[in-house]
Amino acid sequence: MSEKGIHTDFKDNMTYGEYLHLDKVLSSQERLSGHHDEMLFIVIHQVSELWMKLILHELNTAIESIEKDELPEAFKMLARVSRVQTQIIQAWDVLATLTPAEYMEFRDSLGRASGFQSYQNRLIEFALGYKQPHILKIYEKDPELASSLTAAFQAPGIYDVAIRALSRAGFAINPALLTRDFSVTYEGDPTVAAAWLEVYRDVDTYWDLYQLAEKLVDIEDSHQQWRFRHMKTVERIIGFKTGTGGSSGVNYLKSVLDHQFFPELWDVRTKL
């Protein structure tokens, strides 16, 4: 079937490839070892970083929207984050096709480069409220990047602005939480727990706050699934070896599985 209206002359028009800068994107997979399976390793990590870029784009705008009490707008962004998370979770299934013997053929080519150093992953953790000061040292090589990470490290995360939204809605939130040091990982507060309990007990009155809470639970649930699949994929490929970046590998990945970003939103399920 002929498509008579299709454009074929692009001498003076932008093409699909030019719009997406595919010349740069598709020339960025440089195998250092020349081993066939290194291509898989590079593509999986690059694709995951692109998805992380979109997650950050949505999370940061959602934080701004919640601060302005524009909750319905934030819901769309947070729902999109959850959908993106399914993509990066499933990416581990593809990487898991890499066997230990295949990975050892090119692992030395990575030097000390490691996914542990992913600054976008750190920015996501900061946006979700998980902040570890020693992490910032990794990025001192690039002053501009280090500055951006420090700013995000000190800024309120999405749960901090959700707590502020609770306060603006009339809940008796501990005032110290509203202006606390946001570079410190949040660990919970009785006033926040009481507020969320009331929200869940009176869904009709606090529908938007209830929806916000459930969107946050969706994101934490998916992030922990991503962490778990990361840990199991690493264990499957290198066992309990030290990571290329010097981390304890599987042991480190297991240690973060118990951390809760939004503790009261999990505790409320027991209290209801």
Tab-separated table of C-alpha atoms in Angstrom:
chain	number	residue	atom	x	y	z
A	1	MET	CA	0.000	0.000	0.000
A	2	SER	CA	1.500	3.314	-1.084
A	3	GLU	CA	1.552	6.270	1.333
A	4	LYS	CA	1.487	9.199	-1.097
A	5	GLY	CA	1.694	11.842	1.598
A	6	ILE	CA	4.925	10.614	3.231
A	7	HIS	CA	7.686	13.240	3.274
A	8	THR	CA	10.939	12.049	1.712
A	9	ASP	CA	12.782	15.315	1.110
A	10	PHE	CA	14.502	16.460	4.308
A	11	LYS	CA	17.116	18.796	2.878
A	12	ASP	CA	15.463	21.729	4.668
A	13	ASN	CA	13.578	19.893	7.420
A	14	MET	CA	14.521	18.254	10.688
A	15	THR	CA	14.508	14.451	10.698
A	16	TYR	CA	13.522	12.047	13.469
A	17	GLY	CA	17.172	11.167	14.042
A	18	GLU	CA	18.191	14.808	14.287
A	19	TYR	CA	15.411	15.600	16.755
A	20	LEU	CA	16.519	12.767	19.050
A	21	HIS	CA	20.262	13.329	18.450
A	22	LEU	CA	20.550	9.663	17.581
A	23	ASP	CA	24.044	10.215	16.197
A	24	LYS	CA	25.186	10.954	19.769
A	25	VAL	CA	22.943	8.433	21.529
A	26	LEU	CA	23.797	5.464	19.301
A	27	SER	CA	27.526	6.212	19.136
A	28	SER	CA	27.856	6.188	22.939
A	29	GLN	CA	28.115	2.401	23.335
A	30	GLU	CA	31.877	1.973	23.272
A	31	ARG	CA	33.042	-1.469	24.353
A	32	LEU	CA	36.402	-1.214	26.094
A	33	SER	CA	37.045	-4.951	25.968
A	34	GLY	CA	35.597	-5.732	22.570
A	35	HIS	CA	33.724	-8.621	24.204
A	36	HIS	CA	30.285	-9.313	22.696
A	37	ASP	CA	28.373	-9.163	26.015
A	38	GLU	CA	29.790	-5.821	27.081
A	39	MET	CA	27.273	-4.231	24.686
A	40	LEU	CA	24.419	-5.632	26.799
A	41	PHE	CA	26.016	-4.277	29.977
A	42	ILE	CA	26.439	-0.780	28.532
A	43	VAL	CA	22.985	-0.530	26.939
A	44	ILE	CA	21.127	-1.701	30.055
A	45	HIS	CA	22.862	0.885	32.221
A	46	GLN	CA	22.459	3.711	29.703
A	47	VAL	CA	18.752	2.966	29.228
A	48	SER	CA	18.266	2.852	33.003
A	49	GLU	CA	19.962	6.234	33.338
A	50	LEU	CA	17.597	7.696	30.734
A	51	TRP	CA	14.593	6.357	32.669
A	52	MET	CA	16.103	7.815	35.853
A	53	LYS	CA	16.332	11.182	34.128
A	54	LEU	CA	12.593	11.043	33.477
A	55	ILE	CA	11.902	9.930	37.066
A	56	LEU	CA	13.800	12.954	38.362
A	57	HIS	CA	12.022	15.256	35.912
A	58	GLU	CA	8.653	14.066	37.241
A	59	LEU	CA	9.615	13.849	40.927
A	60	ASN	CA	11.106	17.326	41.088
A	61	THR	CA	8.089	18.904	39.404
A	62	ALA	CA	5.770	16.906	41.679
A	63	ILE	CA	7.619	18.315	44.702
A	64	GLU	CA	7.035	21.833	43.387
A	65	SER	CA	3.350	21.078	42.759
A	66	ILE	CA	2.787	19.686	46.247
A	67	GLU	CA	4.413	22.765	47.751
A	68	LYS	CA	1.831	24.839	45.861
A	69	ASP	CA	-1.042	22.552	46.977
A	70	GLU	CA	-1.550	21.474	43.381
A	71	LEU	CA	-2.035	17.843	44.353
A	72	PRO	CA	-4.001	16.594	41.319
A	73	GLU	CA	-1.192	17.823	39.063
A	74	ALA	CA	1.323	15.970	41.213
A	75	PHE	CA	-0.709	12.749	41.026
A	76	LYS	CA	-0.221	12.491	37.249
A	77	MET	CA	3.538	12.920	37.621
A	78	LEU	CA	3.805	10.407	40.447
A	79	ALA	CA	1.714	7.876	38.522
A	80	ARG	CA	4.118	8.269	35.609
A	81	VAL	CA	7.067	7.679	37.935
A	82	SER	CA	5.491	4.376	38.986
A	83	ARG	CA	5.111	3.307	35.360
A	84	VAL	CA	8.724	4.206	34.607
A	85	GLN	CA	9.831	2.203	37.625
A	86	THR	CA	8.327	-0.927	36.084
A	87	GLN	CA	10.669	-0.423	33.126
A	88	ILE	CA	13.851	-0.189	35.166
A	89	ILE	CA	12.780	-3.132	37.335
A	90	GLN	CA	12.327	-5.286	34.242
A	91	ALA	CA	15.712	-4.178	32.911
A	92	TRP	CA	17.358	-6.385	35.554
A	93	ASP	CA	15.744	-9.429	33.918
A	94	VAL	CA	17.581	-8.613	30.701
A	95	LEU	CA	20.906	-8.021	32.448
A	96	ALA	CA	20.458	-11.320	34.326
A	97	THR	CA	20.986	-13.125	31.001
A	98	LEU	CA	24.668	-12.204	31.471
A	99	THR	CA	26.416	-15.199	33.033
A	100	PRO	CA	29.282	-14.959	35.573
A	101	ALA	CA	31.769	-16.341	33.049
A	102	GLU	CA	30.705	-13.804	30.416
A	103	TYR	CA	30.925	-10.866	32.824
A	104	MET	CA	34.421	-11.842	33.968
A	105	GLU	CA	35.573	-11.531	30.362
A	106	PHE	CA	35.231	-7.730	30.505
A	107	ARG	CA	34.817	-6.800	34.197
A	108	ASP	CA	38.408	-5.586	34.512
A	109	SER	CA	37.751	-3.053	31.724
A	110	LEU	CA	35.416	-1.166	34.071
A	111	GLY	CA	38.280	-0.228	36.394
A	112	ARG	CA	36.683	1.415	39.432
A	113	ALA	CA	33.585	2.553	37.551
A	114	SER	CA	30.430	1.232	39.209
A	115	GLY	CA	26.699	1.726	39.296
A	116	PHE	CA	27.284	2.694	42.929
A	117	GLN	CA	28.492	6.012	41.497
A	118	SER	CA	25.288	6.743	39.570
A	119	TYR	CA	24.569	10.353	40.501
A	120	GLN	CA	21.024	10.170	39.148
A	121	ASN	CA	20.294	7.258	41.455
A	122	ARG	CA	21.602	9.403	44.311
A	123	LEU	CA	19.393	12.302	43.243
A	124	ILE	CA	16.386	9.978	43.273
A	125	GLU	CA	17.310	8.828	46.768
A	126	PHE	CA	17.669	12.454	47.873
A	127	ALA	CA	14.257	13.306	46.396
A	128	LEU	CA	12.796	10.365	48.312
A	129	GLY	CA	14.527	11.533	51.490
A	130	TYR	CA	17.373	9.025	51.876
A	131	LYS	CA	20.546	11.018	52.507
A	132	GLN	CA	23.994	9.725	53.442
A	133	PRO	CA	26.656	12.477	53.645
A	134	HIS	CA	29.647	10.263	52.787
A	135	ILE	CA	28.145	9.672	49.326
A	136	LEU	CA	28.877	13.257	48.247
A	137	LYS	CA	32.635	12.669	48.298
A	138	ILE	CA	32.347	10.395	45.265
A	139	TYR	CA	31.443	13.357	43.070
A	140	GLU	CA	34.149	15.866	44.059
A	141	LYS	CA	35.917	15.244	40.732
A	142	ASP	CA	33.227	17.338	38.996
A	143	PRO	CA	32.620	20.616	40.926
A	144	GLU	CA	29.462	21.503	38.967
A	145	LEU	CA	27.928	18.079	39.555
A	146	ALA	CA	29.014	18.136	43.193
A	147	SER	CA	27.297	21.495	43.648
A	148	SER	CA	24.034	20.201	42.149
A	149	LEU	CA	24.121	17.119	44.342
A	150	THR	CA	24.820	19.186	47.461
A	151	ALA	CA	21.863	21.444	46.689
A	152	ALA	CA	19.582	18.419	46.263
A	153	PHE	CA	21.022	16.868	49.422
A	154	GLN	CA	20.036	19.937	51.440
A	155	ALA	CA	16.626	20.438	49.819
A	156	PRO	CA	13.336	19.007	51.150
A	157	GLY	CA	12.361	15.673	49.646
A	158	ILE	CA	8.911	14.671	48.487
A	159	TYR	CA	7.897	13.364	51.909
A	160	ASP	CA	8.995	16.613	53.546
A	161	VAL	CA	6.656	18.584	51.290
A	162	ALA	CA	3.896	16.022	51.900
A	163	ILE	CA	4.279	16.645	55.646
A	164	ARG	CA	4.058	20.378	54.993
A	165	ALA	CA	0.851	19.735	53.040
A	166	LEU	CA	-0.545	17.932	56.082
A	167	SER	CA	0.272	20.981	58.192
A	168	ARG	CA	-1.402	23.360	55.736
A	169	ALA	CA	-4.479	21.121	55.788
A	170	GLY	CA	-4.844	21.808	59.507
A	171	PHE	CA	-3.140	18.813	61.094
A	172	ALA	CA	-1.108	19.442	64.243
A	173	ILE	CA	2.326	18.651	62.832
A	174	ASN	CA	5.430	19.122	64.968
A	175	PRO	CA	6.633	22.633	63.912
A	176	ALA	CA	10.266	21.551	64.017
A	177	LEU	CA	9.639	19.219	61.077
A	178	LEU	CA	8.609	22.038	58.777
A	179	THR	CA	11.968	23.791	58.922
A	180	ARG	CA	14.218	20.905	59.932
A	181	ASP	CA	17.650	20.136	58.498
A	182	PHE	CA	16.596	18.366	55.300
A	183	SER	CA	20.082	16.921	54.814
A	184	VAL	CA	19.258	14.485	57.629
A	185	THR	CA	17.314	11.360	56.684
A	186	TYR	CA	13.782	11.517	58.105
A	187	GLU	CA	13.083	8.823	60.705
A	188	GLY	CA	9.459	9.415	61.740
A	189	ASP	CA	7.383	11.534	64.101
A	190	PRO	CA	4.251	10.813	66.196
A	191	THR	CA	2.422	13.893	64.906
A	192	VAL	CA	2.876	12.765	61.315
A	193	ALA	CA	1.714	9.266	62.220
A	194	ALA	CA	-1.420	10.698	63.865
A	195	ALA	CA	-2.156	12.872	60.837
A	196	TRP	CA	-1.908	10.032	58.322
A	197	LEU	CA	-4.037	7.821	60.556
A	198	GLU	CA	-6.795	10.434	60.497
A	199	VAL	CA	-6.473	10.746	56.715
A	200	TYR	CA	-6.889	6.991	56.269
A	201	ARG	CA	-9.810	6.867	58.698
A	202	ASP	CA	-11.665	9.657	56.884
A	203	VAL	CA	-10.824	9.150	53.244
A	204	ASP	CA	-13.798	11.138	51.929
A	205	THR	CA	-12.778	14.291	53.812
A	206	TYR	CA	-9.090	14.021	52.969
A	207	TRP	CA	-9.319	12.417	49.549
A	208	ASP	CA	-6.418	14.331	47.964
A	209	LEU	CA	-4.077	13.661	50.890
A	210	TYR	CA	-5.121	10.007	50.836
A	211	GLN	CA	-4.346	9.815	47.134
A	212	LEU	CA	-0.993	11.490	47.726
A	213	ALA	CA	-0.159	8.939	50.404
A	214	GLU	CA	-1.024	6.012	48.144
A	215	LYS	CA	0.999	7.437	45.257
A	216	LEU	CA	3.998	7.685	47.584
A	217	VAL	CA	3.499	4.103	48.744
A	218	ASP	CA	3.401	2.991	45.087
A	219	ILE	CA	6.736	4.679	44.439
A	220	GLU	CA	8.443	3.318	47.547
A	221	ASP	CA	7.131	-0.173	46.851
A	222	SER	CA	8.496	-0.061	43.304
A	223	HIS	CA	11.811	1.426	44.380
A	224	GLN	CA	12.308	-1.379	46.866
A	225	GLN	CA	11.450	-3.911	44.156
A	226	TRP	CA	14.109	-2.261	41.984
A	227	ARG	CA	16.623	-2.490	44.838
A	228	PHE	CA	15.783	-6.150	45.393
A	229	ARG	CA	16.130	-7.071	41.705
A	230	HIS	CA	19.411	-5.125	41.627
A	231	MET	CA	20.711	-7.107	44.589
A	232	LYS	CA	19.644	-10.496	43.187
A	233	THR	CA	21.057	-9.718	39.743
A	234	VAL	CA	24.414	-8.746	41.238
A	235	GLU	CA	24.390	-11.874	43.410
A	236	ARG	CA	23.572	-14.002	40.364
A	237	ILE	CA	26.424	-12.556	38.298
A	238	ILE	CA	29.284	-11.932	40.782
A	239	GLY	CA	28.133	-13.579	43.996
A	240	PHE	CA	29.539	-11.841	47.073
A	241	LYS	CA	32.589	-10.286	45.408
A	242	THR	CA	33.462	-6.665	46.193
A	243	GLY	CA	31.943	-4.248	43.681
A	244	THR	CA	34.137	-2.551	41.066
A	245	GLY	CA	33.597	0.730	42.917
A	246	GLY	CA	34.814	-0.745	46.207
A	247	SER	CA	31.413	-1.317	47.829
A	248	SER	CA	30.618	-4.601	49.557
A	249	GLY	CA	28.368	-5.444	46.627
A	250	VAL	CA	25.488	-7.716	47.577
A	251	ASN	CA	25.930	-7.033	51.298
A	252	TYR	CA	25.543	-3.273	50.722
A	253	LEU	CA	22.519	-3.785	48.484
A	254	LYS	CA	20.901	-5.991	51.111
A	255	SER	CA	21.528	-3.422	53.847
A	256	VAL	CA	19.417	-0.724	52.174
A	257	LEU	CA	16.410	-2.997	51.621
A	258	ASP	CA	15.193	-2.448	55.178
A	259	HIS	CA	15.140	1.343	54.917
A	260	GLN	CA	11.701	2.968	54.664
A	261	PHE	CA	11.382	6.333	52.941
A	262	PHE	CA	7.903	7.059	54.265
A	263	PRO	CA	7.682	5.134	57.569
A	264	GLU	CA	4.296	6.373	58.782
A	265	LEU	CA	2.625	5.361	55.513
A	266	TRP	CA	3.619	1.763	56.207
A	267	ASP	CA	2.887	1.877	59.938
A	268	VAL	CA	-0.630	3.223	59.361
A	269	ARG	CA	-1.632	-0.094	57.796
A	270	THR	CA	-1.066	-1.851	61.115
A	271	LYS	CA	-2.839	0.852	63.127
A	272	LEU	CA	-6.019	1.033	61.056
